[in-house]
mmCIF file of C-alpha atoms in Angstrom:
data_model
loop_
_atom_site.group_PDB
_atom_site.id
_atom_site.type_symbol
_atom_site.label_atom_id
_atom_site.label_comp_id
_atom_site.label_asym_id
_atom_site.label_seq_id
_atom_site.Cartn_x
_atom_site.Cartn_y
_atom_site.Cartn_z
ATOM 1 C CA MET A 1 0.000 0.000 0.000
ATOM 2 C CA GLN A 2 1.346 3.410 -0.978
ATOM 3 C CA THR A 3 1.653 5.837 1.926
ATOM 4 C CA VAL A 4 1.678 9.625 1.462
ATOM 5 C CA ASP A 5 1.618 12.700 3.633
ATOM 6 C CA ALA A 6 -1.289 14.239 1.734
ATOM 7 C CA LEU A 7 -3.802 12.738 -0.666
ATOM 8 C CA VAL A 8 -5.588 15.326 -2.804
ATOM 9 C CA VAL A 9 -8.822 13.994 -4.319
ATOM 10 C CA GLY A 10 -9.612 15.951 -7.480
ATOM 11 C CA ALA A 11 -7.388 17.605 -10.087
ATOM 12 C CA GLY A 12 -9.160 20.891 -10.644
ATOM 13 C CA LEU A 13 -7.424 24.208 -10.027
ATOM 14 C CA ALA A 14 -8.058 24.002 -6.277
ATOM 15 C CA GLY A 15 -6.680 20.488 -5.956
ATOM 16 C CA LEU A 16 -3.668 20.974 -8.221
ATOM 17 C CA GLY A 17 -2.869 24.342 -6.646
ATOM 18 C CA THR A 18 -2.987 22.893 -3.136
ATOM 19 C CA ALA A 19 -0.868 19.912 -4.210
ATOM 20 C CA ARG A 20 1.758 22.150 -5.797
ATOM 21 C CA LEU A 21 2.102 24.299 -2.681
ATOM 22 C CA LEU A 22 2.272 21.269 -0.374
ATOM 23 C CA ALA A 23 4.914 19.563 -2.514
ATOM 24 C CA ARG A 24 6.997 22.735 -2.494
ATOM 25 C CA GLN A 25 7.154 22.385 1.288
ATOM 26 C CA GLY A 26 8.707 18.936 0.993
ATOM 27 C CA LEU A 27 5.594 16.849 1.617
ATOM 28 C CA ASP A 28 4.862 13.604 -0.212
ATOM 29 C CA VAL A 29 1.705 14.427 -2.186
ATOM 30 C CA LEU A 30 -0.533 12.319 -4.414
ATOM 31 C CA VAL A 31 -3.354 13.795 -6.523
ATOM 32 C CA ALA A 32 -6.056 11.299 -7.539
ATOM 33 C CA GLU A 33 -8.403 12.268 -10.385
ATOM 34 C CA ARG A 34 -11.218 10.120 -11.793
ATOM 35 C CA ARG A 35 -10.878 11.542 -15.335
ATOM 36 C CA ARG A 36 -8.344 9.902 -17.619
ATOM 37 C CA THR A 37 -7.458 13.242 -19.173
ATOM 38 C CA LEU A 38 -7.806 16.792 -17.856
ATOM 39 C CA THR A 39 -8.911 18.094 -21.251
ATOM 40 C CA THR A 40 -12.333 16.430 -21.023
ATOM 41 C CA GLY A 41 -15.226 16.849 -18.604
ATOM 42 C CA ILE A 42 -14.610 20.591 -18.172
ATOM 43 C CA ARG A 43 -17.465 22.272 -16.308
ATOM 44 C CA THR A 44 -16.370 25.872 -15.789
ATOM 45 C CA THR A 45 -16.734 28.737 -18.254
ATOM 46 C CA GLY A 46 -13.182 29.774 -17.433
ATOM 47 C CA ILE A 47 -13.794 33.464 -16.723
ATOM 48 C CA PHE A 48 -10.965 35.025 -14.742
ATOM 49 C CA VAL A 49 -11.737 38.392 -13.157
ATOM 50 C CA ARG A 50 -9.307 41.287 -12.915
ATOM 51 C CA ARG A 51 -8.567 40.667 -9.247
ATOM 52 C CA THR A 52 -7.413 37.130 -9.995
ATOM 53 C CA LEU A 53 -5.352 38.271 -12.969
ATOM 54 C CA ASP A 54 -3.658 40.875 -10.769
ATOM 55 C CA ASP A 55 -2.912 38.546 -7.854
ATOM 56 C CA PHE A 56 -1.963 35.238 -9.496
ATOM 57 C CA ASP A 57 0.625 34.249 -12.073
ATOM 58 C CA LEU A 58 -1.576 32.749 -14.780
ATOM 59 C CA PRO A 59 -0.206 31.633 -18.178
ATOM 60 C CA ASP A 60 -0.927 34.609 -20.427
ATOM 61 C CA HIS A 61 -0.880 32.581 -23.645
ATOM 62 C CA LEU A 62 -3.847 30.563 -22.374
ATOM 63 C CA LEU A 63 -5.981 33.657 -21.687
ATOM 64 C CA GLY A 64 -8.148 35.351 -24.299
ATOM 65 C CA PRO A 65 -8.294 39.099 -24.956
ATOM 66 C CA GLY A 66 -9.561 41.395 -22.224
ATOM 67 C CA VAL A 67 -13.281 42.141 -21.919
ATOM 68 C CA ARG A 68 -14.332 45.597 -20.677
ATOM 69 C CA ASP A 69 -17.999 45.880 -21.689
ATOM 70 C CA VAL A 70 -20.942 44.269 -19.889
ATOM 71 C CA LEU A 71 -24.497 44.532 -21.211
ATOM 72 C CA LEU A 72 -27.425 43.752 -18.882
ATOM 73 C CA TYR A 73 -30.676 42.747 -20.595
ATOM 74 C CA PRO A 74 -34.225 42.493 -19.245
ATOM 75 C CA PRO A 75 -36.445 39.593 -20.379
ATOM 76 C CA SER A 76 -37.649 41.670 -23.347
ATOM 77 C CA ARG A 77 -34.004 41.921 -24.524
ATOM 78 C CA ARG A 78 -34.676 45.585 -25.325
ATOM 79 C CA ALA A 79 -32.482 48.565 -24.351
ATOM 80 C CA PRO A 80 -29.720 46.778 -22.429
ATOM 81 C CA ILE A 81 -27.718 48.655 -19.810
ATOM 82 C CA ARG A 82 -24.119 48.981 -20.977
ATOM 83 C CA LEU A 83 -21.388 49.225 -18.357
ATOM 84 C CA THR A 84 -17.856 49.930 -19.554
ATOM 85 C CA SER A 85 -14.686 49.745 -17.493
ATOM 86 C CA ASP A 86 -11.464 51.587 -18.271
ATOM 87 C CA ARG A 87 -9.576 48.346 -17.536
ATOM 88 C CA ASP A 88 -9.729 44.755 -18.731
ATOM 89 C CA GLU A 89 -12.181 43.186 -16.273
ATOM 90 C CA TYR A 90 -12.438 39.647 -17.621
ATOM 91 C CA ARG A 91 -10.363 37.212 -19.627
ATOM 92 C CA VAL A 92 -11.658 33.813 -20.694
ATOM 93 C CA ALA A 93 -9.171 30.973 -20.430
ATOM 94 C CA ASP A 94 -8.484 27.884 -22.469
ATOM 95 C CA MET A 95 -9.340 25.710 -19.477
ATOM 96 C CA ALA A 96 -8.017 22.489 -20.978
ATOM 97 C CA GLY A 97 -4.650 24.214 -21.333
ATOM 98 C CA VAL A 98 -4.904 25.776 -17.867
ATOM 99 C CA TYR A 99 -5.526 22.393 -16.224
ATOM 100 C CA GLU A 100 -2.609 20.803 -18.059
ATOM 101 C CA HIS A 101 -0.395 23.728 -17.063
ATOM 102 C CA ALA A 102 -1.457 23.351 -13.417
ATOM 103 C CA ARG A 103 -0.743 19.625 -13.599
ATOM 104 C CA ARG A 104 2.778 20.224 -14.918
ATOM 105 C CA GLU A 105 3.388 22.809 -12.196
ATOM 106 C CA ALA A 106 2.263 20.367 -9.490
ATOM 107 C CA GLU A 107 4.418 17.576 -10.885
ATOM 108 C CA SER A 108 7.429 19.880 -11.233
ATOM 109 C CA ALA A 109 7.047 20.730 -7.553
ATOM 110 C CA GLY A 110 7.200 17.011 -6.714
ATOM 111 C CA ALA A 111 3.550 15.964 -6.501
ATOM 112 C CA GLN A 112 2.387 12.769 -8.182
ATOM 113 C CA VAL A 113 -0.772 13.106 -10.308
ATOM 114 C CA ARG A 114 -2.664 9.876 -10.949
ATOM 115 C CA LEU A 115 -5.409 10.044 -13.586
ATOM 116 C CA GLY A 116 -8.178 7.487 -14.007
ATOM 117 C CA ALA A 117 -8.274 6.900 -10.235
ATOM 118 C CA ARG A 118 -11.953 6.837 -9.234
ATOM 119 C CA PHE A 119 -12.210 7.609 -5.513
ATOM 120 C CA ARG A 120 -14.535 5.301 -3.572
ATOM 121 C CA GLY A 121 -14.098 6.576 -0.040
ATOM 122 C CA VAL A 122 -11.736 7.046 2.883
ATOM 123 C CA ARG A 123 -11.836 5.547 6.341
ATOM 124 C CA ALA A 124 -9.249 5.635 9.124
ATOM 125 C CA GLY A 125 -6.708 7.271 6.810
ATOM 126 C CA VAL A 126 -7.009 4.645 4.048
ATOM 127 C CA ALA A 127 -8.482 5.769 0.714
ATOM 128 C CA ARG A 128 -10.040 3.253 -1.638
ATOM 129 C CA PHE A 129 -10.162 3.485 -5.423
ATOM 130 C CA GLU A 130 -12.003 1.547 -8.092
ATOM 131 C CA GLY A 131 -9.687 -1.003 -9.692
ATOM 132 C CA ALA A 132 -6.562 0.221 -7.910
ATOM 133 C CA GLU A 133 -4.661 -0.385 -4.697
ATOM 134 C CA PRO A 134 -5.689 1.648 -1.630
ATOM 135 C CA VAL A 135 -3.566 4.549 -0.401
ATOM 136 C CA ALA A 136 -2.750 5.395 3.210
ATOM 137 C CA ALA A 137 -2.647 9.136 3.820
ATOM 138 C CA ARG A 138 -1.835 11.198 6.888
ATOM 139 C CA PHE A 139 -4.212 13.884 5.598
ATOM 140 C CA VAL A 140 -6.843 14.036 2.837
ATOM 141 C CA VAL A 141 -7.682 17.185 0.862
ATOM 142 C CA GLY A 142 -11.152 17.054 -0.664
ATOM 143 C CA ALA A 143 -11.073 18.883 -3.993
ATOM 144 C CA ASP A 144 -13.680 16.576 -5.466
ATOM 145 C CA GLY A 145 -16.378 19.020 -6.459
ATOM 146 C CA ALA A 146 -19.681 20.390 -5.296
ATOM 147 C CA ARG A 147 -21.019 17.013 -4.134
ATOM 148 C CA SER A 148 -17.869 15.968 -2.318
ATOM 149 C CA GLN A 149 -17.526 12.368 -1.188
ATOM 150 C CA VAL A 150 -14.528 13.349 0.935
ATOM 151 C CA ALA A 151 -16.712 15.791 2.891
ATOM 152 C CA ARG A 152 -19.179 13.028 3.710
ATOM 153 C CA ASP A 153 -16.513 10.509 4.650
ATOM 154 C CA LEU A 154 -14.753 12.951 6.985
ATOM 155 C CA GLY A 155 -17.969 14.199 8.593
ATOM 156 C CA LEU A 156 -17.474 17.748 7.322
ATOM 157 C CA ASP A 157 -20.178 20.079 6.038
ATOM 158 C CA VAL A 158 -21.656 19.454 2.586
ATOM 159 C CA ASN A 159 -23.185 21.814 0.024
ATOM 160 C CA ARG A 160 -26.974 21.914 0.037
ATOM 161 C CA ARG A 161 -27.865 24.909 -2.158
ATOM 162 C CA PHE A 162 -27.098 24.661 -5.857
ATOM 163 C CA LEU A 163 -27.666 26.178 -9.235
ATOM 164 C CA VAL A 164 -27.384 23.909 -12.235
ATOM 165 C CA GLY A 165 -25.728 25.324 -15.326
ATOM 166 C CA ALA A 166 -25.088 24.361 -18.946
ATOM 167 C CA GLU A 167 -23.042 26.031 -21.641
ATOM 168 C CA LEU A 168 -22.118 25.895 -25.309
ATOM 169 C CA VAL A 169 -18.554 26.845 -26.261
ATOM 170 C CA HIS A 170 -17.392 27.425 -29.823
ATOM 171 C CA PRO A 171 -14.865 29.453 -31.828
ATOM 172 C CA VAL A 172 -15.949 32.592 -33.696
ATOM 173 C CA ALA A 173 -14.528 33.996 -36.902
ATOM 174 C CA SER A 174 -11.596 36.315 -36.209
ATOM 175 C CA GLY A 175 -12.382 40.013 -36.451
ATOM 176 C CA THR A 176 -16.162 39.585 -36.633
ATOM 177 C CA THR A 177 -17.063 40.432 -33.028
ATOM 178 C CA VAL A 178 -16.149 42.927 -30.314
ATOM 179 C CA PRO A 179 -15.284 41.424 -26.903
ATOM 180 C CA ALA A 180 -18.271 41.803 -24.565
ATOM 181 C CA PHE A 181 -20.132 40.060 -21.756
ATOM 182 C CA HIS A 182 -23.911 39.859 -22.330
ATOM 183 C CA CYS A 183 -26.057 39.011 -19.279
ATOM 184 C CA VAL A 184 -29.805 38.325 -19.573
ATOM 185 C CA LEU A 185 -32.017 38.443 -16.494
ATOM 186 C CA ASP A 186 -34.962 36.241 -17.454
ATOM 187 C CA PRO A 187 -36.473 33.729 -14.979
ATOM 188 C CA ARG A 188 -38.116 31.834 -17.859
ATOM 189 C CA ILE A 189 -34.743 30.546 -19.053
ATOM 190 C CA ALA A 190 -32.517 31.099 -15.990
ATOM 191 C CA PRO A 191 -34.604 31.123 -12.780
ATOM 192 C CA GLY A 192 -32.566 32.580 -9.947
ATOM 193 C CA TYR A 193 -29.574 33.453 -12.102
ATOM 194 C CA LEU A 194 -28.684 34.575 -15.648
ATOM 195 C CA GLY A 195 -28.360 33.616 -19.244
ATOM 196 C CA TRP A 196 -25.027 34.766 -20.633
ATOM 197 C CA VAL A 197 -22.904 35.183 -23.705
ATOM 198 C CA ILE A 198 -19.281 36.095 -23.251
ATOM 199 C CA ASP A 199 -17.342 36.588 -26.472
ATOM 200 C CA ASP A 200 -13.688 37.595 -26.360
ATOM 201 C CA GLY A 201 -13.284 37.717 -30.130
ATOM 202 C CA ARG A 202 -11.901 34.177 -30.265
ATOM 203 C CA HIS A 203 -14.498 31.995 -28.587
ATOM 204 C CA ALA A 204 -18.102 32.438 -27.517
ATOM 205 C CA HIS A 205 -19.517 30.914 -24.339
ATOM 206 C CA VAL A 206 -23.314 30.747 -24.292
ATOM 207 C CA GLY A 207 -24.915 29.515 -21.102
ATOM 208 C CA VAL A 208 -27.779 29.456 -18.644
ATOM 209 C CA ALA A 209 -27.973 28.532 -14.984
ATOM 210 C CA GLY A 210 -30.728 28.502 -12.441
ATOM 211 C CA ARG A 211 -32.510 26.756 -9.604
ATOM 212 C CA PRO A 212 -32.896 23.104 -10.560
ATOM 213 C CA ASP A 213 -36.380 22.880 -9.036
ATOM 214 C CA ALA A 214 -37.569 25.646 -11.359
ATOM 215 C CA MET A 215 -35.991 24.310 -14.572
ATOM 216 C CA ARG A 216 -38.740 21.808 -15.291
ATOM 217 C CA ALA A 217 -38.015 21.700 -19.012
ATOM 218 C CA GLY A 218 -34.439 20.692 -18.270
ATOM 219 C CA VAL A 219 -31.342 22.847 -18.389
ATOM 220 C CA ARG A 220 -30.221 21.598 -21.801
ATOM 221 C CA HIS A 221 -33.585 22.403 -23.367
ATOM 222 C CA LEU A 222 -33.530 25.881 -21.842
ATOM 223 C CA LEU A 223 -29.970 26.406 -23.040
ATOM 224 C CA ASP A 224 -30.861 25.457 -26.607
ATOM 225 C CA ALA A 225 -33.877 27.773 -26.547
ATOM 226 C CA PHE A 226 -31.771 30.647 -25.207
ATOM 227 C CA ALA A 227 -28.885 30.031 -27.613
ATOM 228 C CA ALA A 228 -31.191 30.209 -30.635
ATOM 229 C CA GLY A 229 -31.611 33.959 -30.134
ATOM 230 C CA ALA A 230 -29.051 34.888 -27.507
ATOM 231 C CA PRO A 231 -27.935 38.526 -27.754
ATOM 232 C CA GLY A 232 -24.369 39.019 -28.873
ATOM 233 C CA ARG A 233 -23.886 35.446 -30.065
ATOM 234 C CA ALA A 234 -21.908 34.996 -33.279
ATOM 235 C CA ASP A 235 -22.286 31.965 -35.499
ATOM 236 C CA PRO A 236 -19.980 29.061 -34.648
ATOM 237 C CA ALA A 237 -16.798 28.918 -36.709
ATOM 238 C CA GLY A 238 -15.903 25.431 -35.512
ATOM 239 C CA PRO A 239 -17.002 22.548 -33.292
ATOM 240 C CA VAL A 240 -19.470 23.256 -30.482
ATOM 241 C CA GLU A 241 -18.585 21.858 -27.032
ATOM 242 C CA ARG A 242 -21.125 21.321 -24.277
ATOM 243 C CA ARG A 243 -20.344 21.866 -20.610
ATOM 244 C CA GLY A 244 -22.390 21.800 -17.448
ATOM 245 C CA GLY A 245 -22.748 20.840 -13.835
ATOM 246 C CA PRO A 246 -23.899 21.892 -10.359
ATOM 247 C CA ILE A 247 -22.787 25.224 -8.866
ATOM 248 C CA PRO A 248 -22.848 25.567 -5.051
ATOM 249 C CA VAL A 249 -24.227 28.974 -4.055
ATOM 250 C CA GLY A 250 -24.829 28.590 -0.326
ATOM 251 C CA GLY A 251 -21.518 30.245 0.519
ATOM 252 C CA VAL A 252 -18.403 28.805 2.125
ATOM 253 C CA LEU A 253 -19.274 25.885 4.384
ATOM 254 C CA ARG A 254 -18.740 26.371 8.096
ATOM 255 C CA ARG A 255 -16.930 23.165 9.054
ATOM 256 C CA LEU A 256 -14.159 22.738 6.514
ATOM 257 C CA ALA A 257 -11.430 20.881 8.412
ATOM 258 C CA CYS A 258 -10.841 18.092 10.905
ATOM 259 C CA PRO A 259 -7.713 16.153 11.961
ATOM 260 C CA ALA A 260 -8.210 13.771 9.015
ATOM 261 C CA GLY A 261 -8.482 16.366 6.255
ATOM 262 C CA LEU A 262 -10.034 19.500 4.816
ATOM 263 C CA LEU A 263 -11.990 20.790 1.802
ATOM 264 C CA VAL A 264 -11.070 23.202 -0.982
ATOM 265 C CA GLY A 265 -12.740 24.651 -4.086
ATOM 266 C CA ASP A 266 -16.348 23.734 -4.857
ATOM 267 C CA ALA A 267 -16.217 21.027 -2.184
ATOM 268 C CA ALA A 268 -15.794 23.830 0.361
ATOM 269 C CA GLY A 269 -18.561 25.947 -1.172
ATOM 270 C CA ALA A 270 -15.843 28.398 -2.244
ATOM 271 C CA VAL A 271 -17.980 30.102 -4.865
ATOM 272 C CA SER A 272 -19.243 33.660 -4.788
ATOM 273 C CA PRO A 273 -22.906 33.238 -3.783
ATOM 274 C CA LEU A 274 -23.973 36.193 -5.940
ATOM 275 C CA THR A 275 -21.949 35.904 -9.156
ATOM 276 C CA ALA A 276 -21.378 32.110 -8.905
ATOM 277 C CA GLY A 277 -17.724 32.657 -9.807
ATOM 278 C CA GLY A 278 -15.426 29.967 -8.413
ATOM 279 C CA LEU A 279 -11.979 30.365 -9.997
ATOM 280 C CA ASP A 280 -10.806 33.246 -7.813
ATOM 281 C CA PRO A 281 -12.021 31.592 -4.567
ATOM 282 C CA CYS A 282 -10.422 28.249 -5.386
ATOM 283 C CA LEU A 283 -7.000 29.814 -5.944
ATOM 284 C CA ARG A 284 -7.213 31.877 -2.757
ATOM 285 C CA MET A 285 -8.398 29.006 -0.590
ATOM 286 C CA ALA A 286 -5.757 26.663 -2.016
ATOM 287 C CA ALA A 287 -3.047 28.931 -0.600
ATOM 288 C CA LEU A 288 -4.624 28.919 2.860
ATOM 289 C CA ALA A 289 -5.364 25.184 2.726
ATOM 290 C CA ALA A 290 -1.745 24.382 1.878
ATOM 291 C CA SER A 291 -0.433 26.634 4.655
ATOM 292 C CA VAL A 292 -2.747 25.087 7.243
ATOM 293 C CA THR A 293 -2.128 21.505 6.096
ATOM 294 C CA ALA A 294 1.664 21.850 6.078
ATOM 295 C CA ALA A 295 1.715 23.455 9.523
ATOM 296 C CA TYR A 296 -0.586 20.796 10.980
ATOM 297 C CA LEU A 297 1.393 17.887 9.523
ATOM 298 C CA ARG A 298 4.640 19.431 10.706
ATOM 299 C CA THR A 299 3.540 20.137 14.276
ATOM 300 C CA GLY A 300 0.532 17.922 14.961
ATOM 301 C CA ASP A 301 -1.055 20.966 16.602
ATOM 302 C CA ARG A 302 -4.811 20.914 15.990
ATOM 303 C CA ARG A 303 -4.986 24.637 16.613
ATOM 304 C CA GLU A 304 -3.489 25.086 13.152
ATOM 305 C CA LEU A 305 -6.721 23.748 11.692
ATOM 306 C CA GLU A 306 -8.671 26.530 13.392
ATOM 307 C CA ARG A 307 -7.230 28.960 10.857
ATOM 308 C CA TYR A 308 -9.274 27.230 8.171
ATOM 309 C CA ASP A 309 -12.519 28.675 9.471
ATOM 310 C CA GLY A 310 -15.466 28.710 7.079
ATOM 311 C CA ALA A 311 -17.692 30.555 9.529
ATOM 312 C CA ALA A 312 -15.268 33.495 9.610
ATOM 313 C CA LEU A 313 -15.215 33.645 5.800
ATOM 314 C CA ARG A 314 -19.018 33.587 5.599
ATOM 315 C CA ALA A 315 -19.257 36.496 8.001
ATOM 316 C CA ARG A 316 -17.159 38.636 5.663
ATOM 317 C CA TYR A 317 -19.636 38.609 2.826
ATOM 318 C CA ARG A 318 -23.041 38.498 4.470
ATOM 319 C CA THR A 319 -24.288 41.174 2.078
ATOM 320 C CA ARG A 320 -23.691 38.966 -0.945
ATOM 321 C CA LEU A 321 -25.544 36.092 0.646
ATOM 322 C CA MET A 322 -28.474 38.470 1.180
ATOM 323 C CA LEU A 323 -28.284 39.639 -2.446
ATOM 324 C CA ARG A 324 -28.228 35.999 -3.580
ATOM 325 C CA ARG A 325 -31.523 35.428 -1.756
ATOM 326 C CA ALA A 326 -32.987 38.582 -3.331
ATOM 327 C CA PHE A 327 -31.789 37.496 -6.770
ATOM 328 C CA ALA A 328 -33.386 34.073 -6.313
ATOM 329 C CA GLY A 329 -36.651 35.828 -5.458
ATOM 330 C CA ILE A 330 -37.017 37.328 -8.964
ATOM 331 C CA ARG A 331 -39.474 34.759 -10.301
ATOM 332 C CA SER A 332 -41.444 36.471 -13.049
ATOM 333 C CA PRO A 333 -40.560 38.392 -16.224
ATOM 334 C CA ALA A 334 -42.335 41.464 -14.831
ATOM 335 C CA ALA A 335 -40.184 41.377 -11.695
ATOM 336 C CA ALA A 336 -37.052 40.977 -13.800
ATOM 337 C CA GLU A 337 -38.027 43.929 -16.012
ATOM 338 C CA ALA A 338 -38.544 46.009 -12.858
ATOM 339 C CA ALA A 339 -35.160 44.934 -11.456
ATOM 340 C CA VAL A 340 -33.339 45.994 -14.620
ATOM 341 C CA THR A 341 -35.279 49.267 -14.661
ATOM 342 C CA ALA A 342 -34.094 49.929 -11.094
ATOM 343 C CA LEU A 343 -30.509 49.481 -12.269
ATOM 344 C CA ARG A 344 -30.827 52.171 -14.942
ATOM 345 C CA GLY A 345 -30.511 55.047 -12.488
ATOM 346 C CA ARG A 346 -27.242 56.365 -11.095
ATOM 347 C CA ALA A 347 -27.428 54.362 -7.859
ATOM 348 C CA GLY A 348 -28.431 51.196 -9.685
ATOM 349 C CA ARG A 349 -25.626 51.492 -12.224
ATOM 350 C CA ALA A 350 -23.151 52.095 -9.406
ATOM 351 C CA LEU A 351 -24.342 48.938 -7.626
ATOM 352 C CA ALA A 352 -24.136 46.889 -10.823
ATOM 353 C CA ALA A 353 -20.645 48.207 -11.567
ATOM 354 C CA ARG A 354 -19.531 47.400 -8.031
ATOM 355 C CA ILE A 355 -20.733 43.812 -8.376
ATOM 356 C CA LEU A 356 -19.372 43.286 -11.887
ATOM 357 C CA PHE A 357 -16.148 45.288 -11.692
ATOM 358 C CA GLY A 358 -15.393 45.451 -7.971
ATOM 359 C CA ASP A 359 -12.804 43.574 -5.920
ATOM 360 C CA GLY A 360 -15.131 42.141 -3.299
ATOM 361 C CA SER A 361 -16.464 38.964 -4.912
ATOM 362 C CA PHE A 362 -14.610 36.785 -2.417
ATOM 363 C CA PRO A 363 -12.860 37.709 0.850
ATOM 364 C CA ASN A 364 -9.095 37.640 1.234
ATOM 365 C CA VAL A 365 -7.898 34.464 2.893
ATOM 366 C CA GLU A 366 -4.197 35.113 3.370
ATOM 367 C CA PRO A 367 -2.522 32.556 5.663
ATOM 368 C CA ALA A 368 -2.206 33.767 9.239
ATOM 369 C CA PRO A 369 -0.205 32.262 12.117
ATOM 370 C CA ALA A 370 -2.043 30.001 14.542
ATOM 371 C CA THR A 371 -3.106 31.603 17.814
ATOM 372 C CA GLY A 372 -1.520 30.433 21.025
#
């Protein structure tokens, strides 16, 4: 049986980032991922916000051109509100390339990445896999998505509030479009969230997300209906890829760590409850998770785990949790039209710009020393 210091379950950005940082501190790290290749089964749109681009060293060649314009549409699709920033606010990544880059970085740091390893559970420090030998681990990092098996096995909190999303991704003809982010508030096709088109001049991402209980026609049917007349969508200039999956929007979970392991990324609920963006949170929490894990394994002091406090993170963005509940309460086209109308005034535009262009989508989680 292989024995490691840390077993990371899941090779998304959160898992690979945590593994890389742990390996850099001299720990023996294994990443186990059920997919046989990181270029398939992609679920995220891949939108990186300015704050992430400023704070993290991302591979520039894998990022599309900057997007500065956001257009907000009511259900009627008439007279959208245009918000323009004087800086690049969004860049859409080639996520297949980003995952492969993150894998190479983790392996260069000394972590082992094992693909095609389907996790079946962990008990008493021994992780089981389908068709493979078990692994003994001093500590398990659950980076295994919104419906984390690691969370259940370790008795940690689990996500209970979700949106379900689906997306079409395809190339567009060069020089035929202007980079822009189109957002449609229409509860008929995206109850509790948005329909969107983000086009950076290279690729278009067309998607919808909403409360699963309200999407009775099915998310794929709603996506196809929206895509047929989505504002700002250019014709495909190549193959169309489908993506989709659950999005936790209940906020960071309260109980994220125990002496056997901890959670990162979607498994931890590390998604902005209002915008549903998860790439910035997963990178920030990976840094804290690695700091806490390394200190705990080095010292055995359980007080180190107290630094990984989901309740403290939740308290720092209560307002966005409240706005998420208000957003979910827009359940008719008339209410959505009224909401967009309210955003047309100076105060409304300022609020929209703060949400879309501000730096507060997820709280800072810089590592801090354990208290005595």
